[in-house]
PDB file of C-alpha atoms and ligand atoms in Angstrom:
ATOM      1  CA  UNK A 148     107.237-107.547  52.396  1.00  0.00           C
ATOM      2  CA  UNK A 149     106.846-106.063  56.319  1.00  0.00           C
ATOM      3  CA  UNK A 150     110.208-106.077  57.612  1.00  0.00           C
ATOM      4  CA  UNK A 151     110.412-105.654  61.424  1.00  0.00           C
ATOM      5  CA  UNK A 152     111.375-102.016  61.371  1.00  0.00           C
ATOM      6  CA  UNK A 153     107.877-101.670  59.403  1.00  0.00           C
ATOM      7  CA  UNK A 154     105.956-103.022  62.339  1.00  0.00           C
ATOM      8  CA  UNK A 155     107.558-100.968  65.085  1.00  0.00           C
ATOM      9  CA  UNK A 156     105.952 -98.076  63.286  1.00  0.00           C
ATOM     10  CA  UNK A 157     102.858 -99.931  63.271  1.00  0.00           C
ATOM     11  CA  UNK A 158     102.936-100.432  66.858  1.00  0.00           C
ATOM     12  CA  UNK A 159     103.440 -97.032  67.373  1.00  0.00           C
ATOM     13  CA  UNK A 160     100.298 -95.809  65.040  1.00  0.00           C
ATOM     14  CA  UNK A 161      98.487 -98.468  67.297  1.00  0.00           C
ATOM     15  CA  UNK A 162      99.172 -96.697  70.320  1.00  0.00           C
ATOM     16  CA  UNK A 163      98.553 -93.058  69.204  1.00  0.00           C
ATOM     17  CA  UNK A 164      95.185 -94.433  67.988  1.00  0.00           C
ATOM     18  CA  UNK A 165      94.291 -96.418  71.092  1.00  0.00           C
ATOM     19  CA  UNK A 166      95.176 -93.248  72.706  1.00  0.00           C
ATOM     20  CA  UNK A 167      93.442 -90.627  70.766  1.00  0.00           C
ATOM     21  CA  UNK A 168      90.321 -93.151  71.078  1.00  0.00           C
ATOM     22  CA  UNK A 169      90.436 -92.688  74.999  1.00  0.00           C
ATOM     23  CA  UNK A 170      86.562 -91.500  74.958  1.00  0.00           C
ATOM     24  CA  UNK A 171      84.930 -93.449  72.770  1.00  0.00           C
ATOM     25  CA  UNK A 172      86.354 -97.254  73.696  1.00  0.00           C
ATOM     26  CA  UNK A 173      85.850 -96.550  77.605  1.00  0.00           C
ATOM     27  CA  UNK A 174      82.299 -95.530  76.972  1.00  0.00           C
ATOM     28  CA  UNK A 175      80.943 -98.006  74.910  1.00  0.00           C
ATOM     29  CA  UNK A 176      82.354-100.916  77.431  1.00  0.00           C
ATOM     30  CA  UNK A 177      81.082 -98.922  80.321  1.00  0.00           C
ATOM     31  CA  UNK A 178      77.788 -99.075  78.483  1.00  0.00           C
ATOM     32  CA  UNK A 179      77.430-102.701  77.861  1.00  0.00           C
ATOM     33  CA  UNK A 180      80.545-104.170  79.713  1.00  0.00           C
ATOM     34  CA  UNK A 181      82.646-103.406  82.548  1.00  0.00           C
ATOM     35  CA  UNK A 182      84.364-100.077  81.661  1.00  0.00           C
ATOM     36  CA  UNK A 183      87.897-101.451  81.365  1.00  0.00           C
ATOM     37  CA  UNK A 184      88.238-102.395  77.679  1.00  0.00           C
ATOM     38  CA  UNK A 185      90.187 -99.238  77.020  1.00  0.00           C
ATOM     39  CA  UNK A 186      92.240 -99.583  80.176  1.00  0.00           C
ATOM     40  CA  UNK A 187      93.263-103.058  79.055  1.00  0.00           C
ATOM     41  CA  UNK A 188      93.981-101.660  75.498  1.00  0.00           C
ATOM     42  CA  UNK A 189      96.235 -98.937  76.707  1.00  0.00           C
ATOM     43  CA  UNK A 190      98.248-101.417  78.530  1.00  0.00           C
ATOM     44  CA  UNK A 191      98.677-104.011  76.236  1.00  0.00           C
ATOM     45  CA  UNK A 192      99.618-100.769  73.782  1.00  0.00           C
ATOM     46  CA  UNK A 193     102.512 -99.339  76.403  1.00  0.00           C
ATOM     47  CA  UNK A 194     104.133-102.992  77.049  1.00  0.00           C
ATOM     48  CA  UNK A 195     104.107-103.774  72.961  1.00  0.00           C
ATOM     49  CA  UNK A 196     105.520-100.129  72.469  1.00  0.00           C
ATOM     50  CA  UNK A 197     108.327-100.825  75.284  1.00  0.00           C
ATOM     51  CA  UNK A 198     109.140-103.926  73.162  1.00  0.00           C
ATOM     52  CA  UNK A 199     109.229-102.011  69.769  1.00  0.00           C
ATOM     53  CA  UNK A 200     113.171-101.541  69.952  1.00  0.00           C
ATOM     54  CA  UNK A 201     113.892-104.870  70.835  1.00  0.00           C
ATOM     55  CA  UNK A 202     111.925-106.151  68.007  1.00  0.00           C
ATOM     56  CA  UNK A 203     113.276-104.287  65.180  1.00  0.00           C
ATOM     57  CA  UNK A 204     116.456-107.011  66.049  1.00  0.00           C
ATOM     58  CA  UNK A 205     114.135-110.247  65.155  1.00  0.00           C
ATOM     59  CA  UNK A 206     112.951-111.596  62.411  1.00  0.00           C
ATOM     60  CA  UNK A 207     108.926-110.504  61.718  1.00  0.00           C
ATOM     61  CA  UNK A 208     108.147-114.033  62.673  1.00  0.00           C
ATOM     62  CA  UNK A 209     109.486-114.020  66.231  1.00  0.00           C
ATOM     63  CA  UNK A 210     108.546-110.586  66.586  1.00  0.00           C
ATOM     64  CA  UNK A 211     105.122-111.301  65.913  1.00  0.00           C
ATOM     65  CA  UNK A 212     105.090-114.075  68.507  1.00  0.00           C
ATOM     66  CA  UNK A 213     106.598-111.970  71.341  1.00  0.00           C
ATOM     67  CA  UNK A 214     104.004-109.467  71.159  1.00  0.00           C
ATOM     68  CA  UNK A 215     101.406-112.617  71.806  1.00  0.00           C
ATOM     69  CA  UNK A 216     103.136-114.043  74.718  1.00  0.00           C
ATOM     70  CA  UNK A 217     103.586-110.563  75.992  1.00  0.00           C
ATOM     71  CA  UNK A 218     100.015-109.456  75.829  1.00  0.00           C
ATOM     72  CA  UNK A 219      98.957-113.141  77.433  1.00  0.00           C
ATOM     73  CA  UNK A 220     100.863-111.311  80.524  1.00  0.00           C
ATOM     74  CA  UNK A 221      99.708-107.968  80.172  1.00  0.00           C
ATOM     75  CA  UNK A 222      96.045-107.307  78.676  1.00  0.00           C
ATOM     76  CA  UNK A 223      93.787-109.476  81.137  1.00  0.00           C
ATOM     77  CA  UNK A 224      89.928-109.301  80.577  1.00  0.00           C
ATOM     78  CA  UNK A 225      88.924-111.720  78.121  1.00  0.00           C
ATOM     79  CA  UNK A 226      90.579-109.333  75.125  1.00  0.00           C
ATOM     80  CA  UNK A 227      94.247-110.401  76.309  1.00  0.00           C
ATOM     81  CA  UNK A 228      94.089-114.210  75.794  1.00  0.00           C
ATOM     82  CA  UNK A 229      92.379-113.044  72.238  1.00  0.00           C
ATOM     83  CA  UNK A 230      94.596-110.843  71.230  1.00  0.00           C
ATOM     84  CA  UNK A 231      97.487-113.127  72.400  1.00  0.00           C
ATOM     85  CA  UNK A 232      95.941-115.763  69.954  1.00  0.00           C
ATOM     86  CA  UNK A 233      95.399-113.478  66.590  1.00  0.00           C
ATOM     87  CA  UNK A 234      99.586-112.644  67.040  1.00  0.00           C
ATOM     88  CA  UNK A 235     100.736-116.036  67.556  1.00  0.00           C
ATOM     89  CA  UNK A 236      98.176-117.272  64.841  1.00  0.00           C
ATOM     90  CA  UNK A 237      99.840-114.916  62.163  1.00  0.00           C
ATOM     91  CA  UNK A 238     103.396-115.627  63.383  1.00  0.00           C
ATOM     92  CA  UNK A 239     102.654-119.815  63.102  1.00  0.00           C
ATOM     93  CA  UNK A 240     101.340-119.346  59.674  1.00  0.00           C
ATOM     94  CA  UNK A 241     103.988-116.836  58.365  1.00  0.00           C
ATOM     95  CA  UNK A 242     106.983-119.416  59.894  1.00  0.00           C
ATOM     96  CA  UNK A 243     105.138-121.857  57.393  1.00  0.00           C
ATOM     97  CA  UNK A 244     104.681-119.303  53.709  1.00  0.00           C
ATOM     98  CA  UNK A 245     106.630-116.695  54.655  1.00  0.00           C
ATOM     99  CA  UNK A 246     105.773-112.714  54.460  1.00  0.00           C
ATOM    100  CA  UNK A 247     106.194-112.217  50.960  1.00  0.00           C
ATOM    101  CA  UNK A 248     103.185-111.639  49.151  1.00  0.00           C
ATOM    102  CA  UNK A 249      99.946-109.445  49.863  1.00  0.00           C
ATOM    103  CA  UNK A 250      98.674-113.010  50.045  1.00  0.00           C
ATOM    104  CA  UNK A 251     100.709-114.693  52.347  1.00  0.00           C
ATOM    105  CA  UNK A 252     100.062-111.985  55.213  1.00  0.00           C
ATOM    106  CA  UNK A 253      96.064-111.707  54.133  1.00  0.00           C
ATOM    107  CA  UNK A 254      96.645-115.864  54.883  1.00  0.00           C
ATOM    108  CA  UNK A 255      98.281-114.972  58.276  1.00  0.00           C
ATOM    109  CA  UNK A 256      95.882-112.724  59.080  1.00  0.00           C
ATOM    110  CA  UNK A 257      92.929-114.573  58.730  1.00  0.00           C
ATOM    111  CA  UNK A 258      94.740-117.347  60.506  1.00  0.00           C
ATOM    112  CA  UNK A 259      95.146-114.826  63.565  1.00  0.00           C
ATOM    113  CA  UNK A 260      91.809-114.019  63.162  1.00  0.00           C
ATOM    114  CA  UNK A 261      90.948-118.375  63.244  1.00  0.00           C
ATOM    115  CA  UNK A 262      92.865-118.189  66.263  1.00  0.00           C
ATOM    116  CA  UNK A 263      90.626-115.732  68.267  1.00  0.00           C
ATOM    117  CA  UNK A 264      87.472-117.582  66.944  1.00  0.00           C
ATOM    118  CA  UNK A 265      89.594-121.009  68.404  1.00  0.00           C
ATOM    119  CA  UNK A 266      90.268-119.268  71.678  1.00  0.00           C
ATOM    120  CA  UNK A 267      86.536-117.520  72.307  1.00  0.00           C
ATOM    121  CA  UNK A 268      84.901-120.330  70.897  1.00  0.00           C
ATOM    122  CA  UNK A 269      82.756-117.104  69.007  1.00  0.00           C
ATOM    123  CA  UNK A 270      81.610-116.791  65.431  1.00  0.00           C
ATOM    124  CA  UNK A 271      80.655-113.659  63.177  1.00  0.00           C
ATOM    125  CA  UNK A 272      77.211-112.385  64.480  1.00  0.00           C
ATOM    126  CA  UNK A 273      77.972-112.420  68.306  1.00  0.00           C
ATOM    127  CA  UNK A 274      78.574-109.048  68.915  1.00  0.00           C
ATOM    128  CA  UNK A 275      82.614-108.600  69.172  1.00  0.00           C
ATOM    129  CA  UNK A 276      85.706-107.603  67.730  1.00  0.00           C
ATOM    130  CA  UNK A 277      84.942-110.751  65.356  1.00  0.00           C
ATOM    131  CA  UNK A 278      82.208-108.805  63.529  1.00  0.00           C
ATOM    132  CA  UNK A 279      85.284-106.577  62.778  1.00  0.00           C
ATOM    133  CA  UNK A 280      87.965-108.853  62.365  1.00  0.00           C
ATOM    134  CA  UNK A 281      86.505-111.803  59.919  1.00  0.00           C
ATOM    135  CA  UNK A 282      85.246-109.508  57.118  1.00  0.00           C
ATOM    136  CA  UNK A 283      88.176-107.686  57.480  1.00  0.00           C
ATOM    137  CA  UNK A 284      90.396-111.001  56.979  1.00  0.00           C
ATOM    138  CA  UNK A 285      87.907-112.473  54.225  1.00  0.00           C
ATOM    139  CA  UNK A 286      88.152-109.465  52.278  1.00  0.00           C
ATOM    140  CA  UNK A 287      91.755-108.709  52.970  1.00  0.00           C
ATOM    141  CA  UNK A 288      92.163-112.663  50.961  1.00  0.00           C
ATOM    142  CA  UNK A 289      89.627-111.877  48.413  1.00  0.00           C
ATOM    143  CA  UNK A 290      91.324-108.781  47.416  1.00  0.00           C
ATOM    144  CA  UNK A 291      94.999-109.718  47.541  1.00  0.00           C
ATOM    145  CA  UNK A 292      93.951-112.926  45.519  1.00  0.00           C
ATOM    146  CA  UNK A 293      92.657-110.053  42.925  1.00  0.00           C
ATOM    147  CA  UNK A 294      96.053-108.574  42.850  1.00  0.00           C
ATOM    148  CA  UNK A 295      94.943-105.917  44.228  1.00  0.00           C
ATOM    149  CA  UNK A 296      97.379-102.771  44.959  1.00  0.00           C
ATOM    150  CA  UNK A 297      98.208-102.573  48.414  1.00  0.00           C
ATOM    151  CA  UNK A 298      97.071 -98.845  48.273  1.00  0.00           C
ATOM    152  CA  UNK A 299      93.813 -99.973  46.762  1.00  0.00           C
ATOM    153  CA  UNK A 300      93.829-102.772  49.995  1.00  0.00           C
ATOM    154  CA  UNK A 301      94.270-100.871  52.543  1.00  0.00           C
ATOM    155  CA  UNK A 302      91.532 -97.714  51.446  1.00  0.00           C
ATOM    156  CA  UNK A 303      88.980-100.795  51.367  1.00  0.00           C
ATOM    157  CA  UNK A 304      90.103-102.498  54.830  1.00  0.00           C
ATOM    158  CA  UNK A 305      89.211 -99.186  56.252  1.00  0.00           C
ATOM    159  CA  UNK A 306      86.041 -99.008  55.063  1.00  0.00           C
ATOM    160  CA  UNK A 307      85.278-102.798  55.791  1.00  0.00           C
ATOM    161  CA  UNK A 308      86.305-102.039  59.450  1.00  0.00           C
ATOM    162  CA  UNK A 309      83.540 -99.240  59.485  1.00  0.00           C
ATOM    163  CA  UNK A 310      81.190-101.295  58.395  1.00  0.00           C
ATOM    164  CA  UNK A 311      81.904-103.809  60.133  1.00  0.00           C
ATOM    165  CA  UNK A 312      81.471-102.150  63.808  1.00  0.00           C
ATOM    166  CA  UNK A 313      78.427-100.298  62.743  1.00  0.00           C
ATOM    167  CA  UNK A 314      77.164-104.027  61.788  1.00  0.00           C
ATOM    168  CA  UNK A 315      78.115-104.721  65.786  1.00  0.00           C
ATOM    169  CA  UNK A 316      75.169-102.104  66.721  1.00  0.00           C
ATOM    170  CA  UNK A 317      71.887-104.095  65.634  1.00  0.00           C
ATOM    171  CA  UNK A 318      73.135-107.277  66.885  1.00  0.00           C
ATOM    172  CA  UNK A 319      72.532-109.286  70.336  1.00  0.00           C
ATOM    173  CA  UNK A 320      75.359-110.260  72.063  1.00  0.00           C
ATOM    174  CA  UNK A 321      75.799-114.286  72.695  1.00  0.00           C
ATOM    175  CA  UNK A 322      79.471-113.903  73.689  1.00  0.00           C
ATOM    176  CA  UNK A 323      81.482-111.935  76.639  1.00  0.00           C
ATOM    177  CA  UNK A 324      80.179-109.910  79.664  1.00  0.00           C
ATOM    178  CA  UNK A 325      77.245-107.857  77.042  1.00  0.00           C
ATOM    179  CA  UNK A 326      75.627-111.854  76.344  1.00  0.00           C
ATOM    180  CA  UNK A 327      73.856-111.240  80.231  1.00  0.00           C
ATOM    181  CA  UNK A 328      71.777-107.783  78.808  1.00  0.00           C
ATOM    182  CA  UNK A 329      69.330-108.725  76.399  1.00  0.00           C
ATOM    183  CA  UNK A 330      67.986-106.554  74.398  1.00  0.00           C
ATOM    184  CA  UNK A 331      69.543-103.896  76.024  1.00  0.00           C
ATOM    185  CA  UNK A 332      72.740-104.010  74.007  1.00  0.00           C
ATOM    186  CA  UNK A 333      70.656-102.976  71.040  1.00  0.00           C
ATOM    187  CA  UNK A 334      71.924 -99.940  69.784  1.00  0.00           C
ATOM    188  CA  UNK A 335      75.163-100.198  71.094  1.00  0.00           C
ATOM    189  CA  UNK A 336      78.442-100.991  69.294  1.00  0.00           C
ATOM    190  CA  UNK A 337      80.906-103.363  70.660  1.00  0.00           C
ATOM    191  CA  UNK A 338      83.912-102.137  72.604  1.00  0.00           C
ATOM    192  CA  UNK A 339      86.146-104.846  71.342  1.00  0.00           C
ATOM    193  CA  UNK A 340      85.173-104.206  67.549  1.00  0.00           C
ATOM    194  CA  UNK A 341      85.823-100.497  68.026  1.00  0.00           C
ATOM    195  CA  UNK A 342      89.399-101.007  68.801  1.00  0.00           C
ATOM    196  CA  UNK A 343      89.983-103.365  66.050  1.00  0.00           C
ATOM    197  CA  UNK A 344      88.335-100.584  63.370  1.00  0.00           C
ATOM    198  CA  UNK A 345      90.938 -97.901  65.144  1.00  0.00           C
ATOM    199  CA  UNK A 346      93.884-100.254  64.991  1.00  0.00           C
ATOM    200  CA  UNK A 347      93.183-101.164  61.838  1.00  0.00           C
ATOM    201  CA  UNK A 348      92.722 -97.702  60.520  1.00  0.00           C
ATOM    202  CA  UNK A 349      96.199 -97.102  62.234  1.00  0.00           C
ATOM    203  CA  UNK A 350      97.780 -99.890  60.088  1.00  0.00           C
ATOM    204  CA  UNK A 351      96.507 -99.074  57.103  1.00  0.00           C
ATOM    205  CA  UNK A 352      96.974 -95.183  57.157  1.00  0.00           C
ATOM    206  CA  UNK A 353     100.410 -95.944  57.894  1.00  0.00           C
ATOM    207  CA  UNK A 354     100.737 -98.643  54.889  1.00  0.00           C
ATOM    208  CA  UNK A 355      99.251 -95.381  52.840  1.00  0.00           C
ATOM    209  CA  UNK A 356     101.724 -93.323  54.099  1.00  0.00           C
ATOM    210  CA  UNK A 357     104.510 -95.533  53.261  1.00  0.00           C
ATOM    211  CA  UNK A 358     103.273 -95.893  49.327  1.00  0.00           C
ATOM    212  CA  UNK A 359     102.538 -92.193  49.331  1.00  0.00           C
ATOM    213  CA  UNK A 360     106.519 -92.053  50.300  1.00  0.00           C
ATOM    214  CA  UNK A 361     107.351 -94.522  47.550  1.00  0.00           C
ATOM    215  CA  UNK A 362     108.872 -92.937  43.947  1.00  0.00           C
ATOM    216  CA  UNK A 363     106.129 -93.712  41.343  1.00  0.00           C
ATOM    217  CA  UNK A 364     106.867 -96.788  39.309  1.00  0.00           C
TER     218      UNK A 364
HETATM  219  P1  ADP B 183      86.299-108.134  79.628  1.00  0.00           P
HETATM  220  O1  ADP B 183      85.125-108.518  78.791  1.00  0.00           O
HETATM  221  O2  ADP B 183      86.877-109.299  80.385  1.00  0.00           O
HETATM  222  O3  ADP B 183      86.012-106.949  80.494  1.00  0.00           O
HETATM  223  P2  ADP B 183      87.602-106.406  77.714  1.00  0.00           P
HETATM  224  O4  ADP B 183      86.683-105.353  78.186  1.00  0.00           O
HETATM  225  O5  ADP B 183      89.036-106.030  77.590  1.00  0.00           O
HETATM  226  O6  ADP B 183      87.474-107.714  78.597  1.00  0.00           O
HETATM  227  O7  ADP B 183      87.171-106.900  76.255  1.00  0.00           O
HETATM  228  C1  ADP B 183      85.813-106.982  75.903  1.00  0.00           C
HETATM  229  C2  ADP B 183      85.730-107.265  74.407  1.00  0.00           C
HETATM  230  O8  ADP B 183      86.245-108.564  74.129  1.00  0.00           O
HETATM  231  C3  ADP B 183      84.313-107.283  73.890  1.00  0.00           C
HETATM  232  O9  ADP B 183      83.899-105.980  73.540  1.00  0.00           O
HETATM  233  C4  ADP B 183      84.371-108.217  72.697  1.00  0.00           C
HETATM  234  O10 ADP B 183      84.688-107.528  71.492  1.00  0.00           O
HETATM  235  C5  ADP B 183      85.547-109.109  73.027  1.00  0.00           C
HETATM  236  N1  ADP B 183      85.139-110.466  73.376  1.00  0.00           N
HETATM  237  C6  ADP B 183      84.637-110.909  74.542  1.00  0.00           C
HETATM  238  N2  ADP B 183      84.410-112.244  74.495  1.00  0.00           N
HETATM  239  C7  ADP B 183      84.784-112.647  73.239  1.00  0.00           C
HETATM  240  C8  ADP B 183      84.796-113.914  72.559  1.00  0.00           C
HETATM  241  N3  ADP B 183      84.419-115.052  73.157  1.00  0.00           N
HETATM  242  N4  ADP B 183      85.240-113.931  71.288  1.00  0.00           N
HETATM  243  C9  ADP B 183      85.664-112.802  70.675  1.00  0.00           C
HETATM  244  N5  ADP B 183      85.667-111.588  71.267  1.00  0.00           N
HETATM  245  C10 ADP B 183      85.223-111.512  72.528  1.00  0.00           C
HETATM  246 MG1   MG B 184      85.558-105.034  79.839  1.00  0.00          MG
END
């Protein structure tokens, strides 16, 4: 159902987003963390987009597992070993069912998302890209489960992302470098869940491209 070719486009509506999100990312981790959230983010974007060609020549499941190991040696902060996890957790789980269903990848998606929860020993509530990522994965299941159209999918992922980093703002942070502040972080949205709404947004406007692009049925 996502052939390889598929997900070099993805990578490369990743990267225009991360890029076009310059502003926004940087600020909110100089606010509450470090400042180098979008940094890291642009250059685990450049070394995944320098691997796009070579990946259209492996089979998604591979592919998705060299992206992981090459983000463990690119990202750094605490976002690289994370992000190394969620790609390695969707490639196990898609070696095991396969990408052939809506199902199957919402399964391989939540088990990438397992896999950052694993890794950052963090649940929903803490203040990170979590807040983004589980209800994205939980409804991603709930819907494909449905039957869902993948049109109809991806218009509500979007809107589950929103929500789900806007959710990040009233919360206090018990996880990463924001967990020191306090109260202070109220108000503020997490870096981290910011660039998961963008990327997904990315994703999913290119899915909706590609079904605008289909003949009707
Ligand atoms: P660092 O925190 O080392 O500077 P980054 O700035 O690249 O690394 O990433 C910070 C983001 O990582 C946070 O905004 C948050 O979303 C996410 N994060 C930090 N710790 C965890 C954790 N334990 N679990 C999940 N996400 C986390
Ligand atoms: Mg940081």
């Amino acid at each position: 159902m996502i052939s390889s070719e598929q997900l070099t486009h993805y990578i490369y509506a990743v990267r225009s987003a991360i890029l076009a999100h310059e502003a926004d990312i940087e600020c909110l981790d100089r606010e509450i963390g470090d400042g180098d959230h979008y940094i890291n983010m642009k250059r685990g974007c450049e070394a995944i987009a320098g691997l796009a060609e070579a990946l259209t020549k492996l089979p998604l499941v591979d592919a998705l597992n060299s992206i992981g190991m090459k983000l463990l040696s690119t990202i750094g902060g605490a976002s690289g070993p994370l992000f190394a996890s969620f790609f390695i957790g969707m490639s196990k789980t898609l070696k095991v069912n396969g990408p052939d269903s809506a199902m199957h990848i919402a399964a391989a998606f939540d088990a990438g998302v397992q896999a950052i929860m694993q890794r950052g020993k963090a649940q929903a509530g803490e203040k990170t890209m979590l807040d983004v990522l589980i209800p994205v994965a939980e409804t991603f299941k709930s819907l494909a489960a449905q039957g869902k159209s993948t049109r109809e999918i991806a218009g509500i992922l979007k809107q589950v992302a929103i929500e789900g980093v806007e959710s990040t703002r009233s919360m206090l942070a018990t996880k990463g470098r924001a967990s020191g502040l306090g109260e202070r972080v109220i108000g503020h949205l997490d870096a981290g869940a910011k660039s998961c709404q963008v990327m997904i947004h990315a994703v999913c406007d290119q899915v909706l491209d590609e079904q605008s692009r289909q003949p009707a049925p």
